[in-house]
CSV table of N, CA, C and O in Angstrom, one decimal:
chain,number,residue,atom,x,y,z
A,1,ARG,N,274.2,31.5,189.7
A,1,ARG,CA,275.4,31.1,190.3
A,1,ARG,C,276.6,30.9,189.3
A,1,ARG,O,277.6,31.4,189.5
A,2,LYS,N,276.3,30.3,188.2
A,2,LYS,CA,277.3,30.1,187.1
A,2,LYS,C,277.8,31.4,186.6
A,2,LYS,O,278.9,31.6,186.3
A,3,LYS,N,276.8,32.3,186.4
A,3,LYS,CA,277.2,33.7,185.8
A,3,LYS,C,278.1,34.4,186.8
A,3,LYS,O,279.1,35.0,186.3
A,4,GLU,N,277.9,34.3,188.1
A,4,GLU,CA,278.8,34.9,189.1
A,4,GLU,C,280.2,34.4,189.0
A,4,GLU,O,281.2,35.1,189.0
A,5,TYR,N,280.3,33.1,188.8
A,5,TYR,CA,281.6,32.4,188.7
A,5,TYR,C,282.3,32.8,187.5
A,5,TYR,O,283.5,33.1,187.5
A,6,LEU,N,281.6,32.9,186.4
A,6,LEU,CA,282.3,33.3,185.1
A,6,LEU,C,282.8,34.8,185.2
A,6,LEU,O,283.8,35.1,184.7
A,7,THR,N,282.0,35.6,185.9
A,7,THR,CA,282.4,37.0,186.1
A,7,THR,C,283.7,37.1,186.9
A,7,THR,O,284.6,37.8,186.6
A,8,MET,N,283.7,36.2,188.0
A,8,MET,CA,284.9,36.2,188.8
A,8,MET,C,286.1,35.8,188.0
A,8,MET,O,287.2,36.3,188.1
A,9,LEU,N,286.0,34.8,187.1
A,9,LEU,CA,287.1,34.4,186.3
A,9,LEU,C,287.6,35.5,185.4
A,9,LEU,O,288.8,35.6,185.2
A,10,CYS,N,286.7,36.3,184.8
A,10,CYS,CA,287.1,37.4,184.0
A,10,CYS,C,288.1,38.3,184.7
A,10,CYS,O,289.0,38.9,184.1
A,11,PHE,N,287.8,38.6,185.9
A,11,PHE,CA,288.7,39.5,186.7
A,11,PHE,C,290.0,38.8,187.2
A,11,PHE,O,290.9,39.4,187.4
A,12,ASP,N,289.9,37.5,187.3
A,12,ASP,CA,291.0,36.7,187.9
A,12,ASP,C,292.0,36.3,186.9
A,12,ASP,O,293.2,36.1,187.2
A,13,VAL,N,291.7,36.1,185.6
A,13,VAL,CA,292.5,35.6,184.6
A,13,VAL,C,292.6,36.5,183.4
A,13,VAL,O,291.6,37.0,182.9
A,14,LYS,N,293.8,36.8,183.0
A,14,LYS,CA,294.0,37.7,181.8
A,14,LYS,C,293.7,36.8,180.5
A,14,LYS,O,294.4,35.9,180.3
A,15,ILE,N,292.7,37.2,179.8
A,15,ILE,CA,292.3,36.5,178.6
A,15,ILE,C,292.8,37.3,177.4
A,15,ILE,O,292.7,38.5,177.3
A,16,LEU,N,293.4,36.6,176.4
A,16,LEU,CA,293.8,37.3,175.2
A,16,LEU,C,292.6,37.9,174.4
A,16,LEU,O,291.7,37.1,174.1
A,17,GLU,N,292.7,39.1,174.1
A,17,GLU,CA,291.5,39.7,173.4
A,17,GLU,C,291.7,39.7,171.9
A,17,GLU,O,290.7,39.8,171.2
A,18,ASP,N,292.9,39.5,171.4
A,18,ASP,CA,293.1,39.5,170.0
A,18,ASP,C,292.8,38.2,169.3
A,18,ASP,O,292.9,38.1,168.1
A,19,GLU,N,292.5,37.2,170.0
A,19,GLU,CA,292.3,35.9,169.4
A,19,GLU,C,290.9,35.3,170.0
A,19,GLU,O,290.6,35.5,171.2
A,20,PRO,N,290.2,34.6,169.2
A,20,PRO,CA,288.9,34.0,169.6
A,20,PRO,C,289.2,32.9,170.6
A,20,PRO,O,290.2,32.2,170.4
A,21,LEU,N,288.4,32.7,171.6
A,21,LEU,CA,288.5,31.5,172.4
A,21,LEU,C,288.2,30.3,171.7
A,21,LEU,O,287.2,30.3,170.9
A,22,MET,N,288.9,29.2,171.9
A,22,MET,CA,288.7,27.9,171.3
A,22,MET,C,287.9,27.0,172.2
A,22,MET,O,287.9,27.2,173.4
A,23,HIS,N,287.2,26.0,171.6
A,23,HIS,CA,286.5,25.1,172.4
A,23,HIS,C,287.4,24.2,173.3
A,23,HIS,O,288.5,23.8,172.8
A,24,VAL,N,287.1,24.0,174.5
A,24,VAL,CA,287.9,23.2,175.4
A,24,VAL,C,287.2,21.8,175.4
A,24,VAL,O,286.0,21.7,175.7
A,25,ASP,N,288.0,20.7,175.1
A,25,ASP,CA,287.4,19.4,175.0
A,25,ASP,C,287.2,18.7,176.3
A,25,ASP,O,286.7,17.6,176.2
A,26,THR,N,287.6,19.2,177.4
A,26,THR,CA,287.4,18.6,178.7
A,26,THR,C,286.6,19.5,179.6
A,26,THR,O,286.5,20.7,179.4
A,27,SER,N,286.1,18.9,180.7
A,27,SER,CA,285.4,19.6,181.7
A,27,SER,C,286.4,20.0,182.8
A,27,SER,O,287.5,19.6,182.9
A,28,TYR,N,285.8,20.7,183.8
A,28,TYR,CA,286.6,21.0,185.0
A,28,TYR,C,287.1,19.7,185.7
A,28,TYR,O,286.4,18.8,185.7
A,29,GLY,N,288.3,19.8,186.2
A,29,GLY,CA,288.8,18.6,186.9
A,29,GLY,C,289.6,17.7,186.0
A,29,GLY,O,290.2,16.7,186.4
A,30,GLU,N,289.7,18.0,184.7
A,30,GLU,CA,290.4,17.1,183.7
A,30,GLU,C,291.3,18.0,182.8
A,30,GLU,O,291.0,19.2,182.6
A,31,MET,N,292.3,17.4,182.3
A,31,MET,CA,293.2,18.1,181.3
A,31,MET,C,293.1,17.3,180.0
A,31,MET,O,293.2,16.1,180.0
A,32,ASN,N,293.0,18.0,178.9
A,32,ASN,CA,293.0,17.3,177.6
A,32,ASN,C,294.4,17.3,177.1
A,32,ASN,O,295.1,18.3,177.0
A,33,ILE,N,294.9,16.1,176.8
A,33,ILE,CA,296.3,15.9,176.4
A,33,ILE,C,296.3,15.4,174.9
A,33,ILE,O,295.6,14.5,174.5
A,34,ASP,N,297.2,16.0,174.2
A,34,ASP,CA,297.5,15.6,172.8
A,34,ASP,C,298.9,14.9,172.9
A,34,ASP,O,299.9,15.6,172.7
A,35,GLU,N,298.9,13.6,173.1
A,35,GLU,CA,300.2,12.9,173.3
A,35,GLU,C,301.0,12.9,172.1
A,35,GLU,O,302.2,12.9,172.1
A,36,GLU,N,300.4,12.9,170.9
A,36,GLU,CA,301.1,12.9,169.6
A,36,GLU,C,302.0,14.1,169.5
A,36,GLU,O,303.1,14.0,169.0
A,37,ASN,N,301.4,15.3,169.9
A,37,ASN,CA,302.2,16.5,169.8
A,37,ASN,C,302.8,17.0,171.1
A,37,ASN,O,303.5,18.0,171.1
A,38,GLY,N,302.5,16.2,172.2
A,38,GLY,CA,303.1,16.6,173.5
A,38,GLY,C,302.6,17.9,174.0
A,38,GLY,O,303.4,18.7,174.6
A,39,THR,N,301.3,18.1,173.9
A,39,THR,CA,300.7,19.4,174.3
A,39,THR,C,299.5,19.1,175.3
A,39,THR,O,298.9,18.1,175.2
A,40,LEU,N,299.2,20.2,176.0
A,40,LEU,CA,298.0,20.2,176.9
A,40,LEU,C,297.1,21.3,176.5
A,40,LEU,O,297.6,22.4,176.0
A,41,GLN,N,295.8,21.2,176.7
A,41,GLN,CA,294.9,22.2,176.3
A,41,GLN,C,294.6,23.1,177.5
A,41,GLN,O,294.2,22.7,178.5
A,42,CYS,N,294.7,24.4,177.2
A,42,CYS,CA,294.4,25.4,178.3
A,42,CYS,C,292.9,25.7,178.4
A,42,CYS,O,292.2,25.9,177.4
A,43,HIS,N,292.4,25.6,179.6
A,43,HIS,CA,290.9,25.9,179.8
A,43,HIS,C,290.6,27.4,179.6
A,43,HIS,O,289.4,27.7,179.3
A,44,VAL,N,291.5,28.3,179.7
A,44,VAL,CA,291.3,29.7,179.6
A,44,VAL,C,291.0,30.1,178.1
A,44,VAL,O,290.0,30.7,177.8
A,45,CYS,N,292.0,29.7,177.2
A,45,CYS,CA,291.9,30.1,175.8
A,45,CYS,C,291.6,29.0,174.9
A,45,CYS,O,291.3,29.2,173.7
A,46,GLY,N,291.8,27.7,175.3
A,46,GLY,CA,291.5,26.6,174.4
A,46,GLY,C,292.7,26.2,173.6
A,46,GLY,O,292.7,25.1,172.9
A,47,LYS,N,293.8,26.9,173.7
A,47,LYS,CA,295.0,26.5,172.9
A,47,LYS,C,295.7,25.3,173.4
A,47,LYS,O,295.7,25.0,174.6
A,48,TYR,N,296.3,24.5,172.5
A,48,TYR,CA,297.2,23.4,172.9
A,48,TYR,C,298.6,23.9,173.0
A,48,TYR,O,299.0,24.5,172.0
A,49,VAL,N,299.3,23.7,174.1
A,49,VAL,CA,300.6,24.3,174.2
A,49,VAL,C,301.6,23.2,174.8
A,49,VAL,O,301.2,22.3,175.6
A,50,LYS,N,302.8,23.3,174.4
A,50,LYS,CA,303.9,22.4,174.9
A,50,LYS,C,304.3,22.8,176.3
A,50,LYS,O,304.4,21.9,177.2
A,51,ASP,N,304.6,24.0,176.6
A,51,ASP,CA,305.1,24.5,177.9
A,51,ASP,C,303.9,25.1,178.6
A,51,ASP,O,303.7,26.3,178.6
A,52,PHE,N,303.1,24.3,179.2
A,52,PHE,CA,301.8,24.7,179.8
A,52,PHE,C,302.0,25.7,180.9
A,52,PHE,O,301.3,26.7,181.0
A,53,VAL,N,302.9,25.5,181.8
A,53,VAL,CA,303.1,26.4,183.0
A,53,VAL,C,303.5,27.8,182.5
A,53,VAL,O,303.0,28.8,182.9
A,54,LEU,N,304.5,27.8,181.5
A,54,LEU,CA,304.9,29.1,180.9
A,54,LEU,C,303.7,29.8,180.3
A,54,LEU,O,303.5,31.0,180.4
A,55,HIS,N,302.9,29.0,179.6
A,55,HIS,CA,301.7,29.6,178.9
A,55,HIS,C,300.8,30.3,179.9
A,55,HIS,O,300.4,31.4,179.7
A,56,ILE,N,300.4,29.6,180.9
A,56,ILE,CA,299.4,30.1,181.8
A,56,ILE,C,300.0,31.3,182.6
A,56,ILE,O,299.3,32.3,182.9
A,57,ARG,N,301.3,31.3,182.9
A,57,ARG,CA,301.9,32.4,183.6
A,57,ARG,C,302.0,33.6,182.7
A,57,ARG,O,301.7,34.7,183.1
A,58,SER,N,302.5,33.4,181.5
A,58,SER,CA,302.8,34.6,180.6
A,58,SER,C,301.6,35.1,179.8
A,58,SER,O,301.4,36.3,179.7
A,59,GLU,N,300.7,34.2,179.4
A,59,GLU,CA,299.5,34.6,178.6
A,59,GLU,C,298.3,35.0,179.5
A,59,GLU,O,297.5,35.8,179.0
A,60,HIS,N,298.2,34.4,180.6
A,60,HIS,CA,297.0,34.6,181.5
A,60,HIS,C,297.3,35.1,182.9
A,60,HIS,O,296.4,35.3,183.7
A,61,SER,N,298.6,35.3,183.2
A,61,SER,CA,299.0,35.8,184.5
A,61,SER,C,298.4,35.1,185.6
A,61,SER,O,297.8,35.6,186.6
A,62,ILE,N,298.5,33.7,185.6
A,62,ILE,CA,298.0,32.9,186.6
A,62,ILE,C,299.0,31.8,187.0
A,62,ILE,O,299.7,31.3,186.2
A,63,SER,N,299.1,31.5,188.3
A,63,SER,CA,300.0,30.5,188.8
A,63,SER,C,299.4,29.1,188.6
A,63,SER,O,298.2,29.0,188.5
A,64,PRO,N,300.2,28.1,188.5
A,64,PRO,CA,299.7,26.8,188.4
A,64,PRO,C,298.8,26.4,189.6
A,64,PRO,O,297.7,25.7,189.4
A,65,MET,N,299.1,26.9,190.8
A,65,MET,CA,298.2,26.6,191.9
A,65,MET,C,296.8,27.2,191.7
A,65,MET,O,295.8,26.6,192.0
A,66,ARG,N,296.8,28.5,191.3
A,66,ARG,CA,295.5,29.1,191.1
A,66,ARG,C,294.7,28.5,189.9
A,66,ARG,O,293.5,28.3,190.0
A,67,TYR,N,295.4,28.1,188.9
A,67,TYR,CA,294.8,27.4,187.8
A,67,TYR,C,294.1,26.1,188.3
A,67,TYR,O,293.0,25.8,188.0
A,68,ARG,N,294.8,25.3,189.1
A,68,ARG,CA,294.2,24.1,189.7
A,68,ARG,C,293.0,24.5,190.5
A,68,ARG,O,292.0,23.7,190.5
A,69,GLU,N,293.0,25.5,191.3
A,69,GLU,CA,291.9,25.9,192.1
A,69,GLU,C,290.7,26.3,191.2
A,69,GLU,O,289.6,25.8,191.5
A,70,ILE,N,290.9,27.1,190.2
A,70,ILE,CA,289.8,27.6,189.3
A,70,ILE,C,289.2,26.4,188.6
A,70,ILE,O,288.0,26.3,188.5
A,71,TYR,N,290.0,25.6,188.0
A,71,TYR,CA,289.5,24.5,187.1
A,71,TYR,C,289.4,23.2,187.7
A,71,TYR,O,289.2,22.2,187.0
A,72,LYS,N,289.6,23.1,189.1
A,72,LYS,CA,289.4,21.9,189.8
A,72,LYS,C,290.3,20.7,189.4
A,72,LYS,O,289.9,19.6,189.3
A,73,ILE,N,291.6,21.1,189.1
A,73,ILE,CA,292.5,20.1,188.6
A,73,ILE,C,293.3,19.5,189.8
A,73,ILE,O,293.9,20.2,190.6
A,74,PRO,N,293.1,18.2,190.1
A,74,PRO,CA,293.8,17.6,191.2
A,74,PRO,C,295.3,17.7,191.2
A,74,PRO,O,295.9,17.7,190.1
A,75,GLU,N,295.9,17.7,192.3
A,75,GLU,CA,297.4,17.7,192.4
A,75,GLU,C,298.1,16.6,191.6
A,75,GLU,O,299.2,16.8,191.1
A,76,GLU,N,297.5,15.4,191.6
A,76,GLU,CA,298.1,14.3,190.9
A,76,GLU,C,298.1,14.4,189.4
A,76,GLU,O,298.7,13.6,188.7
A,77,VAL,N,297.3,15.3,188.9
A,77,VAL,CA,297.3,15.5,187.4
A,77,VAL,C,298.5,16.5,187.0
A,77,VAL,O,298.6,17.6,187.5
A,78,SER,N,299.4,16.0,186.2
A,78,SER,CA,300.6,16.7,185.8
A,78,SER,C,300.3,17.8,184.8
A,78,SER,O,299.4,17.6,183.9
A,79,PHE,N,301.0,18.9,184.8
A,79,PHE,CA,301.0,19.9,183.8
A,79,PHE,C,302.1,19.6,182.7
A,79,PHE,O,302.4,20.5,181.9
A,80,PHE,N,302.6,18.5,182.7
A,80,PHE,CA,303.7,18.1,181.8
A,80,PHE,C,303.3,16.8,181.1
A,80,PHE,O,303.0,15.8,181.8
A,81,VAL,N,303.3,16.8,179.8
A,81,VAL,CA,302.9,15.6,179.0
A,81,VAL,C,304.0,14.5,179.2
A,81,VAL,O,305.2,14.8,179.2
A,82,GLY,N,303.5,13.3,179.4
A,82,GLY,CA,304.5,12.2,179.6
A,82,GLY,C,304.8,11.9,181.0
A,82,GLY,O,305.6,10.9,181.3
A,83,GLU,N,304.3,12.6,182.0
A,83,GLU,CA,304.6,12.3,183.4
A,83,GLU,C,303.4,11.6,184.1
A,83,GLU,O,302.3,11.8,183.7
């Protein structure tokens, strides 16, 4: 079952091929926040980014709503640090 889900993700999300994927410090349903730098960690590539919505749209061609569906992020969890 897990293998099928990962296969679905590969077709659903554009992953950068020129950079290695980084370890993601949180599990599905959570967002890892670096408050000191004002960044969030992306579940797709593992990068910490300041403008998270711009990152997932431009780098992975995914909407915030779809990202929430895939990674089980509740609506009450903000994609903006400090909110």
